[in-house]
Short mmCIF file of C-alpha atoms and ligand atoms in Angstrom, two decimals:
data_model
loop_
_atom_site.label_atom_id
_atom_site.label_comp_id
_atom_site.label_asym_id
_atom_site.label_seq_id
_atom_site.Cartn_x
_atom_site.Cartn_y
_atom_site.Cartn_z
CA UNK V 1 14.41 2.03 0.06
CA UNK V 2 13.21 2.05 -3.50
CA UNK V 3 10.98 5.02 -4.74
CA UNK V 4 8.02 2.52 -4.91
CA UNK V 5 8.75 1.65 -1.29
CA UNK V 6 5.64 3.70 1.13
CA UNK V 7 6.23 5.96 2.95
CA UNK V 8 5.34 3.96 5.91
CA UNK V 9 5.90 -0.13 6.38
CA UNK V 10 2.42 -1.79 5.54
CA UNK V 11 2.56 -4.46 8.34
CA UNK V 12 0.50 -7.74 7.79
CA UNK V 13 -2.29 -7.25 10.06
CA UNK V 14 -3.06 -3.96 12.96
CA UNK V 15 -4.54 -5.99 16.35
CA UNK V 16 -4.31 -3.23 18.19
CA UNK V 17 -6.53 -1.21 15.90
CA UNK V 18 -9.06 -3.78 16.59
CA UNK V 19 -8.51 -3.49 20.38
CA UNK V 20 -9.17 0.46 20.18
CA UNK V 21 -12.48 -0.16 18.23
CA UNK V 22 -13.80 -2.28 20.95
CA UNK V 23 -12.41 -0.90 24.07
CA UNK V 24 -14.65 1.97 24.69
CA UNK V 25 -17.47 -0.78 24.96
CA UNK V 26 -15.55 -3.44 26.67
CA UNK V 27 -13.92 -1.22 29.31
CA UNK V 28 -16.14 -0.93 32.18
CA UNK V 29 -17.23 -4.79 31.92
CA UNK V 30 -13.33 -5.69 32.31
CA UNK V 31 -12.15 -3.88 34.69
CA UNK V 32 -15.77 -5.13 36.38
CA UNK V 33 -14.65 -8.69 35.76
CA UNK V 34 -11.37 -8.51 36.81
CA UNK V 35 -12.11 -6.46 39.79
CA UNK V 36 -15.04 -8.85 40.63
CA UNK V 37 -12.54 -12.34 40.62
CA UNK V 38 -14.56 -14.47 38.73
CA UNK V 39 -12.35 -15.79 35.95
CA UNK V 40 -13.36 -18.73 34.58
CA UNK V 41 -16.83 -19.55 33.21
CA UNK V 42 -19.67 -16.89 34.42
CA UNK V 43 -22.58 -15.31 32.88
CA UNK V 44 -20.00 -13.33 30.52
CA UNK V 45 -19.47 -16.90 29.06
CA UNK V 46 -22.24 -18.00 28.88
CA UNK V 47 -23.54 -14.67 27.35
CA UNK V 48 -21.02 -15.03 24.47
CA UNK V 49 -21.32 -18.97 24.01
CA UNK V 50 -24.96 -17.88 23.35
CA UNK V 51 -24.51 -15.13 21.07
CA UNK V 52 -22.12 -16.88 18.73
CA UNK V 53 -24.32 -20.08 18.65
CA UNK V 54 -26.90 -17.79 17.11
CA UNK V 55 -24.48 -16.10 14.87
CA UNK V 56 -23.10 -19.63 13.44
CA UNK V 57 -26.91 -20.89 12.88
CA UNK V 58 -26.50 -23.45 15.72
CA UNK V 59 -28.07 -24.41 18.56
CA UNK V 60 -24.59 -24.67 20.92
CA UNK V 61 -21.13 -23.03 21.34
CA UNK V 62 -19.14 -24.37 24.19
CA UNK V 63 -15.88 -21.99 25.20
CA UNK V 64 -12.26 -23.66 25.42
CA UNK V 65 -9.15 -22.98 25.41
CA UNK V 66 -8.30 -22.48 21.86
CA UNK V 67 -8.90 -23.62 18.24
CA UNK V 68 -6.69 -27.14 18.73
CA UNK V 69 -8.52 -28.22 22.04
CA UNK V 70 -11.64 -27.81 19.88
CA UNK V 71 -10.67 -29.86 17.46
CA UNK V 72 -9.12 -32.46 20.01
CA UNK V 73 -12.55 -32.27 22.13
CA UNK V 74 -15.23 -32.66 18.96
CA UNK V 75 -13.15 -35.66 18.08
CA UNK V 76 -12.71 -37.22 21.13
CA UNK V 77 -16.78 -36.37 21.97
CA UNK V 78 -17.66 -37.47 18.74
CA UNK V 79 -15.48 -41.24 19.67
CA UNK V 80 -12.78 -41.15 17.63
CA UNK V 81 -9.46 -42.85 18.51
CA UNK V 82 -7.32 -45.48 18.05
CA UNK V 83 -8.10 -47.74 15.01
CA UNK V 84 -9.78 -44.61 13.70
CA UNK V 85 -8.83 -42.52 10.28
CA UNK V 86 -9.65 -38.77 10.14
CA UNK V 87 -9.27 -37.09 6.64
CA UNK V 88 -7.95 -34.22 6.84
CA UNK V 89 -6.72 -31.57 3.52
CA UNK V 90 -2.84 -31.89 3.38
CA UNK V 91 -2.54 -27.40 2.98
CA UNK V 92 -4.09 -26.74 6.19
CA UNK V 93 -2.27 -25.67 10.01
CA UNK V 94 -0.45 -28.43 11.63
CA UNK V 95 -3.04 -28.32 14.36
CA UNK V 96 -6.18 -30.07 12.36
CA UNK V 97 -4.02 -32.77 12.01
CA UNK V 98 -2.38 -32.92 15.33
CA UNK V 99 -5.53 -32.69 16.64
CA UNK V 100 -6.59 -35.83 15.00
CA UNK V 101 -2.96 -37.95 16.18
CA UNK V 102 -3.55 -36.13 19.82
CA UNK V 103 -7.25 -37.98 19.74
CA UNK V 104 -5.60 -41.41 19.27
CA UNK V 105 -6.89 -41.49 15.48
CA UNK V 106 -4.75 -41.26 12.57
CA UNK V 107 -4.66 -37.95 10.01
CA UNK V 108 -5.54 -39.33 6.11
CA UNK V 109 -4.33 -36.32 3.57
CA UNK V 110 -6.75 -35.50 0.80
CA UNK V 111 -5.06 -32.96 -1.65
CA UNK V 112 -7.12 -29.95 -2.48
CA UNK V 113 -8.56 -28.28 -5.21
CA UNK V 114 -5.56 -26.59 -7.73
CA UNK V 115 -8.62 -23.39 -8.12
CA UNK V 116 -9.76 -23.20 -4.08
CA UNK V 117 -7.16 -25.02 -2.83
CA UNK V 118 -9.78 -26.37 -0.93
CA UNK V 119 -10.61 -30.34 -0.25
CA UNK V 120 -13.20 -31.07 -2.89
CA UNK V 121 -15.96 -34.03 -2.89
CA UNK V 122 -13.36 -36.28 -5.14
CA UNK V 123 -10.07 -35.00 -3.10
CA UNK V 124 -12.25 -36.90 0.04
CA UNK V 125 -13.30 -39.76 -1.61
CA UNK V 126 -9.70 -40.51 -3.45
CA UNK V 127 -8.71 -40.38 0.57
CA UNK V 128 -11.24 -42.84 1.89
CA UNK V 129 -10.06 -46.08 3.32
CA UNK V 130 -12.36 -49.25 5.05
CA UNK V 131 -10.82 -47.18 8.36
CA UNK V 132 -11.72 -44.19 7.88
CA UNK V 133 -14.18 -42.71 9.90
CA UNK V 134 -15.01 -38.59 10.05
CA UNK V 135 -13.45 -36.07 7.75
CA UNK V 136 -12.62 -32.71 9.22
CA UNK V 137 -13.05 -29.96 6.39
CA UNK V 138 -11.37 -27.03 6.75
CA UNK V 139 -12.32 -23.60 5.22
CA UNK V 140 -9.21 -22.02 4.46
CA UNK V 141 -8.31 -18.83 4.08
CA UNK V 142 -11.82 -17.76 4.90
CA UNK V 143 -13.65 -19.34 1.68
CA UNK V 144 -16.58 -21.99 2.91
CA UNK V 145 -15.51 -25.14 0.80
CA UNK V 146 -18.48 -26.68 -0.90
CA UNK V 147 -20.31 -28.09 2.19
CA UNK V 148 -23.40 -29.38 -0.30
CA UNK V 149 -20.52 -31.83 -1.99
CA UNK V 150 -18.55 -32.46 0.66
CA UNK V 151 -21.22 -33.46 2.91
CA UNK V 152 -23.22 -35.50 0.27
CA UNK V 153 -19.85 -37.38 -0.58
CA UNK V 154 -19.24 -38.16 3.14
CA UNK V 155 -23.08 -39.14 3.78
CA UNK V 156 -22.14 -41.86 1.22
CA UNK V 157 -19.20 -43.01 3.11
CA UNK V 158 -20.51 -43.13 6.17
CA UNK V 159 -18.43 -40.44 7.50
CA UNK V 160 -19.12 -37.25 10.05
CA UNK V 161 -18.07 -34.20 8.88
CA UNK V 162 -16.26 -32.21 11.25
CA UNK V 163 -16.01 -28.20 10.20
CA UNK V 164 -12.54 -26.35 11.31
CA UNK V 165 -13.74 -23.06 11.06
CA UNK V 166 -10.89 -21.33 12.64
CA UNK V 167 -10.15 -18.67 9.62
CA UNK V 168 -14.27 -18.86 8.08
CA UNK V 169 -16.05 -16.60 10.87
CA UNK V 170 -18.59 -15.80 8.95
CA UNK V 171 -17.60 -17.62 6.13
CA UNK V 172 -21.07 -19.22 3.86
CA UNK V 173 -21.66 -21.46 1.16
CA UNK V 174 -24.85 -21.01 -0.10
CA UNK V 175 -25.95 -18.61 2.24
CA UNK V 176 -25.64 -20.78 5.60
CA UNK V 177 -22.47 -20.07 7.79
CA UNK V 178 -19.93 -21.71 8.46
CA UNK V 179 -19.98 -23.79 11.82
CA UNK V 180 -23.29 -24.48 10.58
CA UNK V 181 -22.89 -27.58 8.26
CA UNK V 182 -20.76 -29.96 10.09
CA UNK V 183 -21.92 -32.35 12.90
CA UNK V 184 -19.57 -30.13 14.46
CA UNK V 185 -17.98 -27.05 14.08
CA UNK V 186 -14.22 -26.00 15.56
CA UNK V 187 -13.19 -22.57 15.93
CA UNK V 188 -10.17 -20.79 16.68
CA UNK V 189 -10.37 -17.11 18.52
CA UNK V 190 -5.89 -16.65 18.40
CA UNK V 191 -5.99 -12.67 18.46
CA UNK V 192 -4.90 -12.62 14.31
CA UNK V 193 -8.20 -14.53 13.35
CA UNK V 194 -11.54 -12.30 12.58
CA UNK V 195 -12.85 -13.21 15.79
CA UNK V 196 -9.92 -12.87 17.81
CA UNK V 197 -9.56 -12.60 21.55
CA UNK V 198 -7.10 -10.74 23.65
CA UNK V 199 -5.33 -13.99 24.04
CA UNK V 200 -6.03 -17.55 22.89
CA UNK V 201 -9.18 -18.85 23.19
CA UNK V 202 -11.68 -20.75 20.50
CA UNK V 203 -15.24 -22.97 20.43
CA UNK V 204 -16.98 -26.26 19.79
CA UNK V 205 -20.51 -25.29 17.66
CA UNK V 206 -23.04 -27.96 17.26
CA UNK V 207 -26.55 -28.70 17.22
CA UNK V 208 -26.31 -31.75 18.63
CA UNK V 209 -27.41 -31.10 22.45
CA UNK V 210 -25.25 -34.48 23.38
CA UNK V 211 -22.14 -33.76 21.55
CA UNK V 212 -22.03 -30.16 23.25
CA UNK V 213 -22.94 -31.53 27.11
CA UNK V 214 -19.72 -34.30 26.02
CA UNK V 215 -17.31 -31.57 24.93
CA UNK V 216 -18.23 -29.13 27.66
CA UNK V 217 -18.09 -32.07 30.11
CA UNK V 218 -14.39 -33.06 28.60
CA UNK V 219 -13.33 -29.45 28.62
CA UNK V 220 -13.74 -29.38 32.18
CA UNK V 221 -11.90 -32.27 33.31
CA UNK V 222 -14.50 -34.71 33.27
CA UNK V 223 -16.94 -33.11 35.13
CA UNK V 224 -20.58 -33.70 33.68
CA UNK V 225 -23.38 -31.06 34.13
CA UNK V 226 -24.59 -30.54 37.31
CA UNK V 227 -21.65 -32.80 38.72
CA UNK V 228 -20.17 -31.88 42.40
CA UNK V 229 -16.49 -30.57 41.76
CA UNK V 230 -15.00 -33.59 42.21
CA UNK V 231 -17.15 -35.90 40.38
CA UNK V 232 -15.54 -37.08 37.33
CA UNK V 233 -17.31 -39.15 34.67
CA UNK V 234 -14.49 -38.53 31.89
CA UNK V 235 -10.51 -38.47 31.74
CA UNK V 236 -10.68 -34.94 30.22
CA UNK V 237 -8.55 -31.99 29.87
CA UNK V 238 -8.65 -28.20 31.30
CA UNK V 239 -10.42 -26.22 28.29
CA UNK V 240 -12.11 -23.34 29.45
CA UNK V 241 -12.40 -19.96 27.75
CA UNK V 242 -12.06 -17.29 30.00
CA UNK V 243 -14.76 -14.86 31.47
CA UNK V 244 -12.48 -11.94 29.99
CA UNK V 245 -11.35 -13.26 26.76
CA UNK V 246 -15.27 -13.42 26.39
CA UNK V 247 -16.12 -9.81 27.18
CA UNK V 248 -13.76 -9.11 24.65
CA UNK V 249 -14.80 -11.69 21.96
CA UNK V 250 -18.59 -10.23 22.67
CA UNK V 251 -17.31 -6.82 22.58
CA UNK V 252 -15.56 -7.84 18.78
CA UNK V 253 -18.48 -9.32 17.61
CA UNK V 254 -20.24 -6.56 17.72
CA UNK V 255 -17.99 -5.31 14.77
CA UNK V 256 -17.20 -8.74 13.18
CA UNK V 257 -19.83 -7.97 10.31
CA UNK V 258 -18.02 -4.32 9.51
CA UNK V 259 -14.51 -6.00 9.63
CA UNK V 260 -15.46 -8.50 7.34
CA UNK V 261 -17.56 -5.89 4.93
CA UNK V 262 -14.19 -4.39 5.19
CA UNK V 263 -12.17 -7.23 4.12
CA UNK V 264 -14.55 -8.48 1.10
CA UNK V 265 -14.14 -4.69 -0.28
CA UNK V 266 -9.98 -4.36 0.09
CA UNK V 267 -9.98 -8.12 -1.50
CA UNK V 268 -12.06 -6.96 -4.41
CA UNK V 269 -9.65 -4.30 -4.95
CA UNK V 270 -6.67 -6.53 -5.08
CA UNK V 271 -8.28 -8.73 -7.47
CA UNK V 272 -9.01 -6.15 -9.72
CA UNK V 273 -5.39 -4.98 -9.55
CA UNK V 274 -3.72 -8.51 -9.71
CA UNK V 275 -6.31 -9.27 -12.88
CA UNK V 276 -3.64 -10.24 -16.15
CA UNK V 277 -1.09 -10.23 -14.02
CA UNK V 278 1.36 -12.92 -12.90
CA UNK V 279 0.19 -13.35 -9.85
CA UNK V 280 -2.10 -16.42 -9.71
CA UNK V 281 -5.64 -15.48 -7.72
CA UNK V 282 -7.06 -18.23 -5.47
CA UNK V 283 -10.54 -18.74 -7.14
CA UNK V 284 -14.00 -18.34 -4.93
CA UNK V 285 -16.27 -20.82 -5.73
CA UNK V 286 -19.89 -18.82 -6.73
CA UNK V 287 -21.93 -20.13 -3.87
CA UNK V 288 -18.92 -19.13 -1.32
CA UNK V 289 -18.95 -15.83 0.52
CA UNK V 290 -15.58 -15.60 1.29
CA UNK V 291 -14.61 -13.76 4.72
CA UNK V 292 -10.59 -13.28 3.90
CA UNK V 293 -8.76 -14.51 6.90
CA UNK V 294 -5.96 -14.35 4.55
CA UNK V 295 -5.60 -12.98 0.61
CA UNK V 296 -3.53 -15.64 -0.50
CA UNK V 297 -2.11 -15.83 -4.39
CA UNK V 298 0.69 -18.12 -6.04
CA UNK V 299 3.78 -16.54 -7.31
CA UNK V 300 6.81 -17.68 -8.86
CA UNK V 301 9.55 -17.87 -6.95
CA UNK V 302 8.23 -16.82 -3.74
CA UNK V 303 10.78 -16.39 -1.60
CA UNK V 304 12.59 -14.21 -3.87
CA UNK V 305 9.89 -11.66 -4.15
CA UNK V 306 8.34 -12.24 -0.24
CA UNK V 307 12.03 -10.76 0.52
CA UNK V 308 11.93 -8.13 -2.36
CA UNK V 309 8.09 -6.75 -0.84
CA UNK V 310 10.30 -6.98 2.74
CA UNK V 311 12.64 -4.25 1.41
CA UNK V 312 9.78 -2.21 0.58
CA UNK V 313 8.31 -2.45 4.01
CA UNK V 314 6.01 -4.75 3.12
CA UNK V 315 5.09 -7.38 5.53
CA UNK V 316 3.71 -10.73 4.19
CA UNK V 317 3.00 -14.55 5.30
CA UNK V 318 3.41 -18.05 3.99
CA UNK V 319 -0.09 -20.19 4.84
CA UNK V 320 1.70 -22.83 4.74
CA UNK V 321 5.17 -23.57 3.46
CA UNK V 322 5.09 -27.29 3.99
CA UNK V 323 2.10 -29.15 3.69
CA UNK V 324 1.17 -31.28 6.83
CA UNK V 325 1.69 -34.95 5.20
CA UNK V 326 5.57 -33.49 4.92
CA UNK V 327 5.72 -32.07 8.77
CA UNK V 328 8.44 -34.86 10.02
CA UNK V 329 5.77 -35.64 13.07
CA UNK V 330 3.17 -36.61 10.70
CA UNK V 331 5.13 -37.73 8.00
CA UNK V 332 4.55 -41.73 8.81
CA UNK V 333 0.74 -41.38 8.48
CA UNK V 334 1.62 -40.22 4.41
CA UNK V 335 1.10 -42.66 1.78
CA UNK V 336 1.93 -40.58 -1.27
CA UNK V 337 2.60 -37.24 -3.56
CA UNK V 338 -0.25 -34.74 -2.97
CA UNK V 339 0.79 -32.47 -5.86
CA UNK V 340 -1.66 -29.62 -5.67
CA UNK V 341 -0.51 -29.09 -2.00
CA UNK V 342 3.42 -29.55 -2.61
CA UNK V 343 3.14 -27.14 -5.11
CA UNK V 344 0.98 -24.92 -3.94
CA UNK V 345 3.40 -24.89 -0.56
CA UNK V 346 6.18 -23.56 -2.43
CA UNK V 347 4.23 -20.69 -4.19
CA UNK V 348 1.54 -19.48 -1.60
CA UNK V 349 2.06 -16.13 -0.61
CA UNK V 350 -0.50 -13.96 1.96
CA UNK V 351 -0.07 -10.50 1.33
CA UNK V 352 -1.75 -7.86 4.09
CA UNK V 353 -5.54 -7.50 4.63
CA UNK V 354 -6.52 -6.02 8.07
CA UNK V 355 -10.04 -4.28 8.66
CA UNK V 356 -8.17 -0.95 9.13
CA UNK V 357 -6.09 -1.17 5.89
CA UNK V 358 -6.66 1.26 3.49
CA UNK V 359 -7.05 1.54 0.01
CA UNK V 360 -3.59 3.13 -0.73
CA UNK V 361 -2.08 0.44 0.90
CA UNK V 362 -3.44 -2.42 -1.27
CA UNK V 363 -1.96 -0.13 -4.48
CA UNK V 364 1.02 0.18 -2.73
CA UNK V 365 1.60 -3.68 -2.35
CA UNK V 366 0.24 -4.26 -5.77
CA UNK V 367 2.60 -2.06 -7.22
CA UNK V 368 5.42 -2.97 -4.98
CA UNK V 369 4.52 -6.73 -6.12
CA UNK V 370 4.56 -5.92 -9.45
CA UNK V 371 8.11 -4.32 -9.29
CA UNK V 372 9.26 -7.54 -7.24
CA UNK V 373 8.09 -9.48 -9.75
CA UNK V 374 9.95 -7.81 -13.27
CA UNK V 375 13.24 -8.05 -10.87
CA UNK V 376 12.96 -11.95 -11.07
CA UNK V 377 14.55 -13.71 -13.70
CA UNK V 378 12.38 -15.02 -16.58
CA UNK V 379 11.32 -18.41 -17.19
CA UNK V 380 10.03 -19.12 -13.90
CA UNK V 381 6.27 -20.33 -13.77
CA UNK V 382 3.75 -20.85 -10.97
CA UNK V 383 2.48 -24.38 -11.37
CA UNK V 384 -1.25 -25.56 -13.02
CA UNK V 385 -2.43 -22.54 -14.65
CA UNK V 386 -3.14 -19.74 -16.36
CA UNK V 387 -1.11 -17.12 -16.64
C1 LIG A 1 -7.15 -23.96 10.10
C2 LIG A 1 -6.77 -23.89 11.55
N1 LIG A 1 -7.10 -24.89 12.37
C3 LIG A 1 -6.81 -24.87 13.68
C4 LIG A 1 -6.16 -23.79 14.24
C5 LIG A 1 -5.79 -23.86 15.69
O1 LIG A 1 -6.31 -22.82 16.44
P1 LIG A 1 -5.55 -22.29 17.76
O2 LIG A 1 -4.33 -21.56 17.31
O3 LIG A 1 -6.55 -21.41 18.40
O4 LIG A 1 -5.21 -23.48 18.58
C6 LIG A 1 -5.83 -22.70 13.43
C7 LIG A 1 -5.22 -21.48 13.96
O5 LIG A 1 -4.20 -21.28 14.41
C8 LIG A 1 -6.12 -22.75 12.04
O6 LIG A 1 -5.80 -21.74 11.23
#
């Protein structure tokens, strides 16, 4: 190990620091629950559903399965299908797109913003065809794209505006939070998101008392409200969220504004480290509050120096290394070059932020960074900008 290397690995992210926060609270209503054999659906569900309605500034969450059922069941409640084109931002998880093809509609990429790398009012309306019908904006990273813009541009068009929320909990443009924009709102709880369960698990938000009867009606295979158990009015899917995935995700939430207090301060400190250096920052738009799912920057020759950080026992991700009009299964719905994306793809690099990280160890990966980066050879430049 180099002498720059800490003394302990810096991992990416520390669930199971999370976990020990919450379990002192947790504990006696899950071993209640489990004890007590009612699994699925329950007042513990409902009790969360409720509580992170409120938090998102809407009327209704409905509890599935995960952050891709969400996105499969707002589509599919909101009509979409065959015939049907969903835009979608080409640097986003495979899942908002497959989400789309798994609906029966087809994915349209919009490129992003070469600042946010974020879909921007013209990246949606450079994407808009006589077909297409909904556009599902995605705040990535944690930054709230600009929802005034987006939503103005897509009023013109005729379009709903669908909000994948799974890395913004929390997120706000303009002061109003994210899940609260959006016709409807999709969010993930996977255990690495800042709302993360103890297992997979994720929620439909909407205000629209219709669209959440639909999706909670779908979720359940078919059943509507107030239906006998085998009364069926829809072909839908099994999409529940669990009653203890949501004593956990209520137990979490209690501590979801702390965490992401947490976040905003270690991301401050990276910035001002990485400041004139050649690391490219992603910008933050100045009506964003950005929750940092992920602390993403462009570097030059990023695999190079991911690996170099690696030797110094630093762990770090790629979000994402090929965009999704270039994933072979949705490669046929791509009609041409998004170049922010591509090259964005090939620079991208997420570098640690957990709650429970601590100051050291964001000086330790900035100076580690800065070491990896002197060791590559010169002449290499991150695409579009300043540096
Ligand atoms: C932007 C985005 N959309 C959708 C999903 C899908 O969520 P899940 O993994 O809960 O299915 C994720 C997370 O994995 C995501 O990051």
């Amino acid at each position: 190990m180099s002498e720059l290397s800490p003394a302990a690995p810096i991992p990416f992210t520390d669930l199971a620091a999370m976990t020990a926060d919450i379990w002192p609270a947790i504990e006696a209503d899950y071993l209640a629950c489990t004890l007590g054999g009612r699994y699925i659906g329950g007042p513990a569900v409902t009790r969360f559903e409720e509580a992170w309605a409120a938090y998102c500034g809407a009327d209704h969450a409905v509890g599935v399965a995960n952050g891709t059922d969400a996105l499969e069941l707002a589509l599919t409640a909101l009509g979409m299908g065959p015939g049907d084109e969903v835009i979608v931002p080409a640097n986003t998880f495979i899942a908002t797109a497959a989400a789309v093809v798994r609906a029966g509609a087809a994915p349209r990429f919009a490129d992003v913003s070469d600042e946010t790398l974020l879909m921007t009012p013209d990246t949606l309306v450079a994407a808009i065809t006589p077909r297409t019908r909904a556009a599902i904006v995605v705040h990535l990273f944690g930054q709230v794209a600009d929802m005034a813009g987006l939503l103005a541009a897509a009023g013109q068009a005729g379009l709903t505006v669908i909000e994948d929320a799974a890395q913004a909990h929390g997120g706000e443009w303009d002061g109003r939070r994210a899940g609260s924009f959006g016709e409807v709102a999709c969010f993930s709880f996977y255990p690495g998101k800042n709302l993360g369960a103890l297992g997979d698990a994720g929620a439909v938000v909407t205000s629209r008392p219709d669209l959440a009867d639909r999706v909670r009606a779908l979720a359940n295979h078919g059943r509507s409200h107030g239906a006998a158990h085998y009364e069926h009015d829809y072909v839908g899917m099994n999409s529940r969220l669990d009653a203890l995935q949501a004593i956990a995700l209520t137990g979490k939430l209690a501590h979801l504004d702390s965490w992401t207090r947490r976040r905003i301060e270690l991301a401050r400190r990276y910035t001002e480290l990485l400041t004139g250096t050649d690391v490219r920052l992603t910008a933050v738009a100045a009506l964003a509050r950005h929750v940092y799912h992920l602390f993403t920057v462009r570097v030059p020759l990023r695999d190079e120096v991911r690996l170099e950080l690696a030797h110094r026992g630093i762990e770090t991700g790629v979000h994402y290394p090929v965009p999704c009009h270039l994933q072979p299964p949705l490669r046929r719905f791509a009609d041409g070059p998004l170049p922010v994306a591509e090259q964005a793809a090939a620079e991208l690099l997420s570098l640690p932020l957990f709650p429970h990280m601590t100051d050291g160890q964001v000086d330790l990966v900035c100076e580690a960074l800065s070491d990896a980066l002197q060791l590559m050879p010169v002449g290499h430049e991150v695409g579009g900008g300043q540096w």
